[in-house]
Coordinates of C-alpha atoms and ligand atoms in Angstrom, one line a residue:
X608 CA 3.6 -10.6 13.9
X609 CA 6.0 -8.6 16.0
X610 CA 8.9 -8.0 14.6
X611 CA 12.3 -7.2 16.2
X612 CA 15.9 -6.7 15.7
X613 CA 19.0 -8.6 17.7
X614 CA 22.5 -9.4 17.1
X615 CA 21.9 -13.1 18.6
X616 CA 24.1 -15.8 16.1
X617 CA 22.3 -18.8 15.7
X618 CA 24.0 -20.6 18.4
X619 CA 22.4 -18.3 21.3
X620 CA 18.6 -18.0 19.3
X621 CA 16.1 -19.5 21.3
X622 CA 13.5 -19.1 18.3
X623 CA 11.7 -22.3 17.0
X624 CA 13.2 -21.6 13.9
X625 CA 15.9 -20.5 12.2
X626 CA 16.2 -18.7 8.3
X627 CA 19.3 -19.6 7.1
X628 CA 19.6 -18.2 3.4
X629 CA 22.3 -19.4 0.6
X630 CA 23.6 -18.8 -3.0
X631 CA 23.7 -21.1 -5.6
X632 CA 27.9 -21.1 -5.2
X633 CA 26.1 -23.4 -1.7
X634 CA 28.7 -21.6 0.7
X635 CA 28.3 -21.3 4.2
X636 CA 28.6 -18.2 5.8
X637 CA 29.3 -17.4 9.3
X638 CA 25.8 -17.7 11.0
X639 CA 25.3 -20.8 8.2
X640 CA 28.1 -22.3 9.7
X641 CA 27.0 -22.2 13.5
X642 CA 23.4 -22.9 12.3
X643 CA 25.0 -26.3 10.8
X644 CA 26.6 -27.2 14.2
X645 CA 23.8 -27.2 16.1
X646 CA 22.0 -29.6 13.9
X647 CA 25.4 -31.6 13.5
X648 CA 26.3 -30.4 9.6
X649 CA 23.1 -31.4 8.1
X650 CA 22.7 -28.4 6.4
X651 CA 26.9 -29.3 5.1
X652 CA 25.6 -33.1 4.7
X653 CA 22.1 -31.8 2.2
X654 CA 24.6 -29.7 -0.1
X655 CA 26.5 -32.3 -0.6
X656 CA 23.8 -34.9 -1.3
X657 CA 22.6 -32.0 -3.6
X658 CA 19.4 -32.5 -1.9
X659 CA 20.1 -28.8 -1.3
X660 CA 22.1 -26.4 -3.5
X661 CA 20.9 -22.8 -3.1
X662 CA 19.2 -22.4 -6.5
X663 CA 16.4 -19.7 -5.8
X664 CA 12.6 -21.4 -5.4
X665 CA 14.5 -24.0 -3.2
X666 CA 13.5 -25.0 0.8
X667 CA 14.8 -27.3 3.1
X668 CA 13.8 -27.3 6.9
X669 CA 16.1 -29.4 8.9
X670 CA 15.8 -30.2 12.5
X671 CA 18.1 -30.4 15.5
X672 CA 17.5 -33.0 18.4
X673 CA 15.7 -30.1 20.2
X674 CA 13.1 -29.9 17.6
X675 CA 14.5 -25.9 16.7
X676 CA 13.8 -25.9 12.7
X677 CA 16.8 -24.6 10.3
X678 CA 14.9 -23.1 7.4
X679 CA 17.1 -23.3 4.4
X680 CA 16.4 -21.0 1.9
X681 CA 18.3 -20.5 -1.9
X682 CA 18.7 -17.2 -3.2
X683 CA 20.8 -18.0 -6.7
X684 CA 23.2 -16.4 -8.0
X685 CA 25.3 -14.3 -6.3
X686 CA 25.4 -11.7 -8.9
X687 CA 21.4 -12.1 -10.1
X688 CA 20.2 -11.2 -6.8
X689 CA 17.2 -8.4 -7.2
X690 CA 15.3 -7.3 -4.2
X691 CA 12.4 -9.6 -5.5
X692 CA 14.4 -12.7 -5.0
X693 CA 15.2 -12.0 -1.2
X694 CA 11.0 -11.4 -1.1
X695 CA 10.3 -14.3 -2.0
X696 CA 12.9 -16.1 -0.5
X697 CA 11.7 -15.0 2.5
X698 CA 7.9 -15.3 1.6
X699 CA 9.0 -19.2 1.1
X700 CA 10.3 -19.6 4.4
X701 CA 7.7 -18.3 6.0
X702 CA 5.3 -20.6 4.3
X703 CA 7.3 -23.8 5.4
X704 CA 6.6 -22.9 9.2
X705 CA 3.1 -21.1 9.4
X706 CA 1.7 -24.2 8.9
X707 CA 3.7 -25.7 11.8
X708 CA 3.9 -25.3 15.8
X709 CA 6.9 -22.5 15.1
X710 CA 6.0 -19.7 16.8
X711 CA 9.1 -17.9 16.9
X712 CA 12.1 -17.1 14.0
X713 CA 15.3 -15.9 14.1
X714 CA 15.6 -14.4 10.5
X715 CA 19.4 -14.5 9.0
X716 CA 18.5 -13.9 5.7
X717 CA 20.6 -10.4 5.9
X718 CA 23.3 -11.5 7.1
X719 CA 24.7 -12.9 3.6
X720 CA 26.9 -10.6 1.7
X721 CA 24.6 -9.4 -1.2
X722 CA 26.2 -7.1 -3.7
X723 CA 23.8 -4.9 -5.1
X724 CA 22.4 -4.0 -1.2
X725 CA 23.0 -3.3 2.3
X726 CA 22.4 -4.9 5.4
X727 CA 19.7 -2.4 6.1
X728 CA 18.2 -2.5 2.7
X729 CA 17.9 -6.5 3.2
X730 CA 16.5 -6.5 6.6
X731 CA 14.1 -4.3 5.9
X732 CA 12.5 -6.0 2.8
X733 CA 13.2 -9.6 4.7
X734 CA 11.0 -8.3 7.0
X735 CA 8.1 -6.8 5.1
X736 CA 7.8 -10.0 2.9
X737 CA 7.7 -12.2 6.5
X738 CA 4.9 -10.0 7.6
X739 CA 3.0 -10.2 4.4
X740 CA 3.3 -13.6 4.3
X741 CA 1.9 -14.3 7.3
X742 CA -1.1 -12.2 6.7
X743 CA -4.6 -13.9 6.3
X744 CA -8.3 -13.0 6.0
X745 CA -10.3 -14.3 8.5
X746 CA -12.8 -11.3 9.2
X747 CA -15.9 -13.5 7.4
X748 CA -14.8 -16.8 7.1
X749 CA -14.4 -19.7 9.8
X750 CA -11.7 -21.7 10.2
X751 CA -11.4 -25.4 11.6
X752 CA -10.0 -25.8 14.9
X753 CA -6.3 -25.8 15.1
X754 CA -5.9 -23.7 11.5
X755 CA -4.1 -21.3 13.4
X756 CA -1.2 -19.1 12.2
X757 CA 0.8 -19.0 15.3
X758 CA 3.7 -17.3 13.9
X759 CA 3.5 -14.1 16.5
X760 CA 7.5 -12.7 16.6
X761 CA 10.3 -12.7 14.1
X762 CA 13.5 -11.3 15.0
X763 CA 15.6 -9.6 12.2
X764 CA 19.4 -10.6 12.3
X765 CA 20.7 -6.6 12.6
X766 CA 23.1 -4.1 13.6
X767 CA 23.0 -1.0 15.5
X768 CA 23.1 1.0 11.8
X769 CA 20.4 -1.6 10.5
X770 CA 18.0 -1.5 13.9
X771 CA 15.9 1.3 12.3
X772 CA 15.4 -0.2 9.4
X773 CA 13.8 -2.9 11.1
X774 CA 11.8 -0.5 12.8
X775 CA 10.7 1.6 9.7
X776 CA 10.2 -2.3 8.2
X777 CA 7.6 -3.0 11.5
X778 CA 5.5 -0.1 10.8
X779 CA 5.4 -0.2 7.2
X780 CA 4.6 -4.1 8.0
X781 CA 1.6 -2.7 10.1
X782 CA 0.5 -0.2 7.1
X783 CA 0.7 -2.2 4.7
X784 CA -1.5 -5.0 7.3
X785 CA -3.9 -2.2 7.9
X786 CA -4.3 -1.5 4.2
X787 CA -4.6 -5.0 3.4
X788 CA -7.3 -5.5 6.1
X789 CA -9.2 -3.1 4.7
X790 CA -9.0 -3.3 1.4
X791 CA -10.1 -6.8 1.6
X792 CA -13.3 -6.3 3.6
X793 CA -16.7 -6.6 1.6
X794 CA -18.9 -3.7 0.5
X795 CA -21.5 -4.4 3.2
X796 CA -19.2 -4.1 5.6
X797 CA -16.7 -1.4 4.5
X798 CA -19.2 1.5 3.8
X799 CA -18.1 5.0 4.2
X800 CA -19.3 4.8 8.1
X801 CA -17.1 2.0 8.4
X802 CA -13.8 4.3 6.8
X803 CA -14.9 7.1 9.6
X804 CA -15.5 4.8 12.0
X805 CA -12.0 3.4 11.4
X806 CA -10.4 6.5 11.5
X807 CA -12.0 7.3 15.1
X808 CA -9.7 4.4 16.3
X809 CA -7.0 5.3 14.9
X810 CA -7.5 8.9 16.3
X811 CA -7.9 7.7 20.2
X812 CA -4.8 5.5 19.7
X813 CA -2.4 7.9 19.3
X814 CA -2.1 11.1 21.4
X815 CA -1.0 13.4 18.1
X816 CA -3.7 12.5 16.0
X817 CA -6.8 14.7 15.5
X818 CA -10.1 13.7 13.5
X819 CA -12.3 15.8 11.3
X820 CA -15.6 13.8 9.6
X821 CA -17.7 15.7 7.2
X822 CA -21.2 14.6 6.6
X823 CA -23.4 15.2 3.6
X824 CA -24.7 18.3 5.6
X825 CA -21.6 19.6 6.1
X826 CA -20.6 19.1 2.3
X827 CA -23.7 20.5 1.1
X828 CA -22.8 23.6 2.9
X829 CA -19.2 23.8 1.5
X830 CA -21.1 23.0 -2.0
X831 CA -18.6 20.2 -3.0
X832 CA -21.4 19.3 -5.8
X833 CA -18.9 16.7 -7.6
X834 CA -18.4 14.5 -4.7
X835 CA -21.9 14.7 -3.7
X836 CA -23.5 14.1 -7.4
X837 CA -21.8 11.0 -6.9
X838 CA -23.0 10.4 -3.5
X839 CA -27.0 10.9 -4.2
X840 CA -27.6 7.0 -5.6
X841 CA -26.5 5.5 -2.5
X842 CA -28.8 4.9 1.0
X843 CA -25.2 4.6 2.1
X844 CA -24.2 8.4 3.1
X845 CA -20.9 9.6 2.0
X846 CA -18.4 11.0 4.8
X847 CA -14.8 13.1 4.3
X848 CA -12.5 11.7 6.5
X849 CA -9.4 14.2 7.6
X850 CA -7.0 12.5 10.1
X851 CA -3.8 15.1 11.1
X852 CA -0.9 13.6 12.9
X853 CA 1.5 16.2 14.3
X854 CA 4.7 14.8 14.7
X855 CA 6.6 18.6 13.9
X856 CA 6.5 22.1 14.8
X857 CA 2.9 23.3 13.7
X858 CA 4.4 25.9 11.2
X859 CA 5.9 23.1 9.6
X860 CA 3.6 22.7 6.1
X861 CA 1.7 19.4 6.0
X862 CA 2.1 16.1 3.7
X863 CA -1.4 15.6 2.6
X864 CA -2.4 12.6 1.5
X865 CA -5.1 11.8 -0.3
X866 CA -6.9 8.5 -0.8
X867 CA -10.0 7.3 -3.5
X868 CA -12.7 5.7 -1.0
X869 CA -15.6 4.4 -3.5
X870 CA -16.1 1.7 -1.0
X871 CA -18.3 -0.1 -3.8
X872 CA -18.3 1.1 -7.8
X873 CA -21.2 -0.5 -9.7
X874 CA -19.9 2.6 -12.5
X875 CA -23.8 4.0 -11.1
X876 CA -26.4 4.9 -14.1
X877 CA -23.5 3.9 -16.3
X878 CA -23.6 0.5 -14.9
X879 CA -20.8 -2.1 -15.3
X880 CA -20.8 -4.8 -16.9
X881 CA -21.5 -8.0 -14.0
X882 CA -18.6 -10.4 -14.7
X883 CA -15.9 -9.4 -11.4
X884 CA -18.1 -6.4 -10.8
X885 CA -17.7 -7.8 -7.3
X886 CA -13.8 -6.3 -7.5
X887 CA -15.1 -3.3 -7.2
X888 CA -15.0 -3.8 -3.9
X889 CA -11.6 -2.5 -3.5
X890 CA -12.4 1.0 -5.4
X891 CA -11.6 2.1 -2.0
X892 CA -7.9 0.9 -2.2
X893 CA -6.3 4.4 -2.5
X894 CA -8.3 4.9 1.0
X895 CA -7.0 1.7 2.5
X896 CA -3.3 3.0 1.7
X897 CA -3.5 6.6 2.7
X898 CA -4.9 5.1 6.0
X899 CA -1.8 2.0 6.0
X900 CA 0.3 4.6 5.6
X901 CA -0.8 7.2 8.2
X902 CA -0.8 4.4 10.8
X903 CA 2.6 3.4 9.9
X904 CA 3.7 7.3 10.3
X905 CA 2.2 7.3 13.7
X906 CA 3.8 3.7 14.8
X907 CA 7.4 5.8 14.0
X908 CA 6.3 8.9 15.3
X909 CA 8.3 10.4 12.1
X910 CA 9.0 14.1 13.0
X911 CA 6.8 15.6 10.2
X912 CA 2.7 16.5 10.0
X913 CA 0.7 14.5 8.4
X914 CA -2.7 14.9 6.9
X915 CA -4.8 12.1 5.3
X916 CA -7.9 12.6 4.0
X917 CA -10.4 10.4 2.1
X918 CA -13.5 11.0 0.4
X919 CA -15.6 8.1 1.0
X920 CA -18.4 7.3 -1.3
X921 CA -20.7 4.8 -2.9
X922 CA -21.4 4.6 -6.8
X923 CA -24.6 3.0 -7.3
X924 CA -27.4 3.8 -9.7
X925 CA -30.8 4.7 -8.4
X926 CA -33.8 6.8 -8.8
X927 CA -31.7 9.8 -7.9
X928 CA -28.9 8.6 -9.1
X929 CA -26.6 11.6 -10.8
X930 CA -26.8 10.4 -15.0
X931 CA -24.4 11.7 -17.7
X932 CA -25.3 14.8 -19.4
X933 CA -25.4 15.9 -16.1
X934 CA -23.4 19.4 -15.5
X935 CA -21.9 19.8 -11.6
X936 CA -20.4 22.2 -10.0
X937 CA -17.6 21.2 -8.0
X938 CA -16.3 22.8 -4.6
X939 CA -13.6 25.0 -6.9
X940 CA -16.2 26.4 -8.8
X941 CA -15.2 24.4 -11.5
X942 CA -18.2 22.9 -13.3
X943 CA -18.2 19.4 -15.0
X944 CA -20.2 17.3 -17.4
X945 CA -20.7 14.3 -16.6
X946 CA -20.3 11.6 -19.6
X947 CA -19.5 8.5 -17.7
X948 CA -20.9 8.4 -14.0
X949 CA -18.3 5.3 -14.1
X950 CA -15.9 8.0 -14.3
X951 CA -16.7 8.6 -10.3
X952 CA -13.3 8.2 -9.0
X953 CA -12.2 11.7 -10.4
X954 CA -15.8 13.3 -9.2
X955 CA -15.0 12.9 -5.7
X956 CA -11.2 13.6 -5.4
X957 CA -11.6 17.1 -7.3
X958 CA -13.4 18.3 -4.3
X959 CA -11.2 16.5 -1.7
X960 CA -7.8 18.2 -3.4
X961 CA -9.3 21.4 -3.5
X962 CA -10.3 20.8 0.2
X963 CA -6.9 19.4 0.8
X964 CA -5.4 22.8 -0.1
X965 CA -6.8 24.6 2.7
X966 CA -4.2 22.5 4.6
X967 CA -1.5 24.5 2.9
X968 CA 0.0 21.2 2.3
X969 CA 4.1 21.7 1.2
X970 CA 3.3 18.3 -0.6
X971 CA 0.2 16.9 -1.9
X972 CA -0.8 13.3 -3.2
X973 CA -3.5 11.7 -4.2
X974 CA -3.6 7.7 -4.5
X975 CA -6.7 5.5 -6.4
X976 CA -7.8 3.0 -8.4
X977 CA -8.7 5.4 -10.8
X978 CA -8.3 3.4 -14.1
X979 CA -8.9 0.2 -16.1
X980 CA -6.2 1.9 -18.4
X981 CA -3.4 1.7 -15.7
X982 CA -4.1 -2.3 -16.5
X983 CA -3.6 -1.7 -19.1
X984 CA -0.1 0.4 -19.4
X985 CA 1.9 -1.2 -16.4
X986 CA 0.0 -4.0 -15.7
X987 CA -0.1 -5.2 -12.2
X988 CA 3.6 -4.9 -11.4
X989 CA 3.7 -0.9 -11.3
X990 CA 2.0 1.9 -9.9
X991 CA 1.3 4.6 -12.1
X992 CA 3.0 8.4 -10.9
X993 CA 1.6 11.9 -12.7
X994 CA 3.1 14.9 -12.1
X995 CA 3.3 18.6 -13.6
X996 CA 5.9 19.1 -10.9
X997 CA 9.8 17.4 -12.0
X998 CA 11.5 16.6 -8.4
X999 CA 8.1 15.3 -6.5
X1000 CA 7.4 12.4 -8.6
X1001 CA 11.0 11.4 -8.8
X1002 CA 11.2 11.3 -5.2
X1003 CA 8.2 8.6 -5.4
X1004 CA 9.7 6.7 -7.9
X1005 CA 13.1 5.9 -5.8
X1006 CA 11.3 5.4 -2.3
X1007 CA 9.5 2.7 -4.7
X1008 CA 12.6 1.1 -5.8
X1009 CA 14.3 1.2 -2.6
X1010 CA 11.2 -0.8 -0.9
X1011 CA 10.9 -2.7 -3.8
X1012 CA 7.3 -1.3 -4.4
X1013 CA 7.8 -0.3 -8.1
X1014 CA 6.2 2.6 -9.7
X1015 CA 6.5 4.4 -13.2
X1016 CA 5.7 8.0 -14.6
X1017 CA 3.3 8.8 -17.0
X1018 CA 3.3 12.5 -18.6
X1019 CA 0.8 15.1 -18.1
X1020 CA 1.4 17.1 -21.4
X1021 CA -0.6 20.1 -22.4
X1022 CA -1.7 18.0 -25.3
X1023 CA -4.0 15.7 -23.6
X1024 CA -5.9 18.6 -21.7
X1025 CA -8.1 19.1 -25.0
X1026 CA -9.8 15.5 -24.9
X1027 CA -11.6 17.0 -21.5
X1028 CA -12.8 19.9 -23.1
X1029 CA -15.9 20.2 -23.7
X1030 CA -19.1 22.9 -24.8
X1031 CA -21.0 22.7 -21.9
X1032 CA -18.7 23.1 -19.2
X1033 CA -15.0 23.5 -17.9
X1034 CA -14.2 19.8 -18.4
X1035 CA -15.9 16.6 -19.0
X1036 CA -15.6 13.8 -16.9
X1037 CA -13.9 11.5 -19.4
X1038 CA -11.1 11.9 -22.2
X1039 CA -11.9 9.3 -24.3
X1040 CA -10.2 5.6 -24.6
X1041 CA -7.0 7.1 -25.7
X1042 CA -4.2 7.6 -22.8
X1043 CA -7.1 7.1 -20.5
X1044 CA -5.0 7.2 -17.1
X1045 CA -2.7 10.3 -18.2
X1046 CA -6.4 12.2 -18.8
X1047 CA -7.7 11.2 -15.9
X1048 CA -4.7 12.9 -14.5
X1049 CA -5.2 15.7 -16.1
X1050 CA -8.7 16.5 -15.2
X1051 CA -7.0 16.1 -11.2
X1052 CA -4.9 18.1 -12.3
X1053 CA -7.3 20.8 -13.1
X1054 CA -8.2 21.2 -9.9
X1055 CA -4.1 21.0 -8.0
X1056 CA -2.7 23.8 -10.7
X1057 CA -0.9 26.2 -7.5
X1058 CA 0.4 22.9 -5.4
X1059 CA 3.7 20.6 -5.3
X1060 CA 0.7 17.5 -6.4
X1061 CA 1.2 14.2 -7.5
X1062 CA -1.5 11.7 -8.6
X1063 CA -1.0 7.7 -8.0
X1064 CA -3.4 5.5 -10.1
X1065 CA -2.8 1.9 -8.5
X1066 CA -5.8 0.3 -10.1
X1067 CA -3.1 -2.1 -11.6
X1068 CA -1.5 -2.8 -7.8
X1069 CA -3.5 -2.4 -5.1
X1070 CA -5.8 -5.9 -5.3
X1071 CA -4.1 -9.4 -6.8
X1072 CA -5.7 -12.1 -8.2
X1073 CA -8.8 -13.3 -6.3
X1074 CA -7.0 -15.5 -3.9
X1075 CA -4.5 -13.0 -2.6
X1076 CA -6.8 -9.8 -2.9
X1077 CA -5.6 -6.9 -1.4
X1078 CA -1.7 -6.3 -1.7
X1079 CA -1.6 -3.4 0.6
X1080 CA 0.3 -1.5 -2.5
X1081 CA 1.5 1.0 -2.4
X1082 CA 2.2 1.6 1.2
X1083 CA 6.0 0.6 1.1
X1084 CA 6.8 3.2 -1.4
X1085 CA 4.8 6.3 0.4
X1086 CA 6.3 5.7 3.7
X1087 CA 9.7 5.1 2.6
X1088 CA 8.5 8.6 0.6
X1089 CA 7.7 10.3 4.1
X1090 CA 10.7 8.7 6.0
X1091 CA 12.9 9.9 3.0
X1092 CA 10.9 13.2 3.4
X1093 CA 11.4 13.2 7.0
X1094 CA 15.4 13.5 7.3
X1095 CA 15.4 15.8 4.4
Ligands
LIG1929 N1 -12.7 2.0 -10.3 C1 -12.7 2.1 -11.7 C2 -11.3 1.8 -12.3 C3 -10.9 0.4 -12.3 C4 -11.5 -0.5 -13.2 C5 -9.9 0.0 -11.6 C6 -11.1 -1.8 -13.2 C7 -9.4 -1.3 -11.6 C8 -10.0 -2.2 -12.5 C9 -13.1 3.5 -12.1 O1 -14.0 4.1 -11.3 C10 -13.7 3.4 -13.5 O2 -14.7 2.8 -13.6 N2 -13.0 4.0 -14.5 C11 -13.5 3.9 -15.8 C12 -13.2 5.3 -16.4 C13 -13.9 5.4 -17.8 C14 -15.4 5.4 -17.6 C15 -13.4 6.7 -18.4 C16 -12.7 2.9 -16.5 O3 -11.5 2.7 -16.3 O4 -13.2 2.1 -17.3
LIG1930 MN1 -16.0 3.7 -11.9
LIG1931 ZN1 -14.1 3.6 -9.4

């Protein structure tokens, strides 16, 4: 869906439908007001029939003798109002016309007077919930004739000062589309050839992006033994993707980005159990995201340079299959003991941060699906942030709540360092069932000890229940991150 911005009132909107959006106090504003002419004050008529009165969850589409659609949408109280409410406000409105003809919307959900936000804040998230809502899988499925989601343009009711948000809204809309796309492919699609593959698109699209794949050769030479003891049970060979976008002087130092790319974890030797092994499909979320959210930094051309890189790898068990007890050496040097080959995620991105390094990076962050503990701590509704650094992962945390893409800190205390420890290496590959995430993060962050590095587990918010799969989280909050970053 394209998505634009215009100052249009509802009176001069040519768009098959119109989202009007109201508070419980049921007053009309301005653009509510003209919106009610042109259907002759049915939407003044259905408040006071109470058939409408603004309460959140509620829609109403009303129509004017030209067939144009009014989408009423309620939004509550006034003074209750989160950013959450004006998402699925919106999310609502879209649903009551991507089932229809309406190919077109005029969206005036920002043009109420909120009183926590801005104009700017509420166009952009309007926008990012239309777009997500109108997003739908249809890659390996077919659909009867006429199940089309013609929804193709929404225009964002905005000001000059509020234009590019709807721009940085578009492209983040696009990331977090891309993310979703992938994230939702299956495992016999979405391979690591696939991931490079991918990338060479994105590469010839646009002009300052450059692509770098490693093979197995190529990582045998630079010894990255963790990454490829993980790699050996699979026919499918793994790759390291490195896409640069140059959007500032070269001297600048680079954002690297790092993304998890197990593109399917069956835990290897130490198999899973098979109930919703299938979901392990989208162990290559933190992949799926670093790429959503290098596309979206190349759609704005955002003056800064970008690297993204992504270690993509299959964990499967097999004859030559790496088994615990095992002792790699990874590319730092480092070696580890493998306890858990489940523990995989962690295998592969040592060797892609200390690779990432060479990139001189002035920030660097990793994102994955690294733990069934994240579940656990913050459920599904927060990302997990660690951090040795103070100011990096605070920056995180407010792009998330800015964009509504929520995300809380765990620590990274000294004290947890000893349940990695072990007698027959530098670290083992697991820390026990105790504050499995934070140790997780602190065998990362053996390997990021000289670097401004901050590790995102999103094993809690990357994929939904089954039905909505992959939420293309957290894409919002890292390019609100870069933009933020970008007009430092
Ligand atoms: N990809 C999983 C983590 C995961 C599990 C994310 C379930 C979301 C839902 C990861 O590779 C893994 O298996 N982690 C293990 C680590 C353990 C062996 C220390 C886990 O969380 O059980
Ligand atoms: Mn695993
Ligand atoms: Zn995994």
């Amino acid at each position: 869906m394209k998505i634009t911005s215009s100052l249009m009132t509802p009176i001069k909107s040519k768009a098959d439908a119109l989202f009007i959006g109201i508070f419980s106090d049921a007053k009309l504003n301005a653009i509510a007001k003209e919106a009610d002419e042109i259907i002759n004050k049915q939407i003044s008529a259905r408040i006071k029939t109470k058939d409408f009165s603004g309460k959140s969850g509620e829609t109403l589409t009303l129509f004017a003798d030209s067939g144009q659609r009014v989408i009423l949408v309620g939004l509550g109280d006034k003074n209750k109002c989160v950013l959450g409410t004006i998402q699925s406000a919106t999310i609502r409105a879209v649903k009551a016309v991507v089932k229809t003809p309406v190919k077109t919307v005029s969206n005036y959900i920002s043009s109420l007077a909120y009183i926590d936000f801005d104009s700017a804040t509420v166009t952009k998230i309007s926008a990012i919930a239309a777009s997500y809502a109108t997003y739908r899988y249809e890659v390996t499925k077919i659909f009867k004739k006429g199940d089309k989601h013609s929804l193709t343009s929404m225009s964002m009711y905005a000001d000059k000062k509020s234009a590019n948000a709807v721009k940085h809204a578009a492209a983040i809309a696009t990331g977090v589309e891309t993310t979703r796309a992938l994230g939702n492919l299956p495992p016999n699609i979405c391979n690591p050839d696939y991931l490079a593959k991918h990338a060479k698109g994105i590469a010839k699209k646009y002009d300052n992006c450059s692509l770098t794949i490693l093979d197995e050769k190529k990582m045998q030479k630079l010894k990255m033994g963790s990454l490829l003891a993980v790699a050996r049970g699979s026919r499918n060979s793994p790759k390291m993707v490195v896409l640069k976008y140059t959007g500032a002087k070269k001297t600048q130092k680079p954002h690297v980005i790092v993304g998890k790319g197990i593109t399917f974890d069956t835990g290897g030797i130490s198999l899973k159990p098979g109930p919703n092994m299938d979901e392990m499909k989208y162990d290559m979320c933190g992949a799926a995201t670093v790429f959503g959210t290098f596309v979206a930094v190349a759609e704005m051309q955002l003056p800064i340079n970008l690297v993204m890189i992504v270690p993509a790898v299959e964990n499967m068990p097999d004859g030559d299959a790496y088994r615990p007890g095992d002792v790699v050496t990874s590319y730092s040097g480092k070696t580890i003991e493998v306890l858990n080959t489940d523990a995989e995620g962690r295998m592969i991105l040592c060797d892609a941060l200390t690779y990432a390094q060479e990139y001189k990076p002035q920030v660097l962050i990793d994102l994955a699906t690294l733990t069934g503990a994240c579940v656990i701590a913050l459920g599904h509704v927060a990302s997990a942030v660690m951090s040795k650094q103070t100011q990096l992962p605070q920056d995180i945390l407010n792009a998330g709540i800015q964009v509504n893409d929520k995300a809380w800190q765990l620590p990274l205390w000294d004290e947890y360092q000893k349940q990695i420890d072990t007698t027959f290496a530098d670290m083992q590959n697991v820390g026990g069932f105790a504050g499995g995430s934070i140790t997780a993060g602190c065998f990362l962050s053996r390997f990021c000890e000289d670097v401004n590095w901050a590790h995102i587990d999103i094993a809690g918010t990357a994929w939904n229940n089954k039905k909505e799969g992959a939420t293309g989280r957290p894409v919002a909050m890292m390019v609100q991150y870069l933009i933020n970053e970008s007009s430092k």
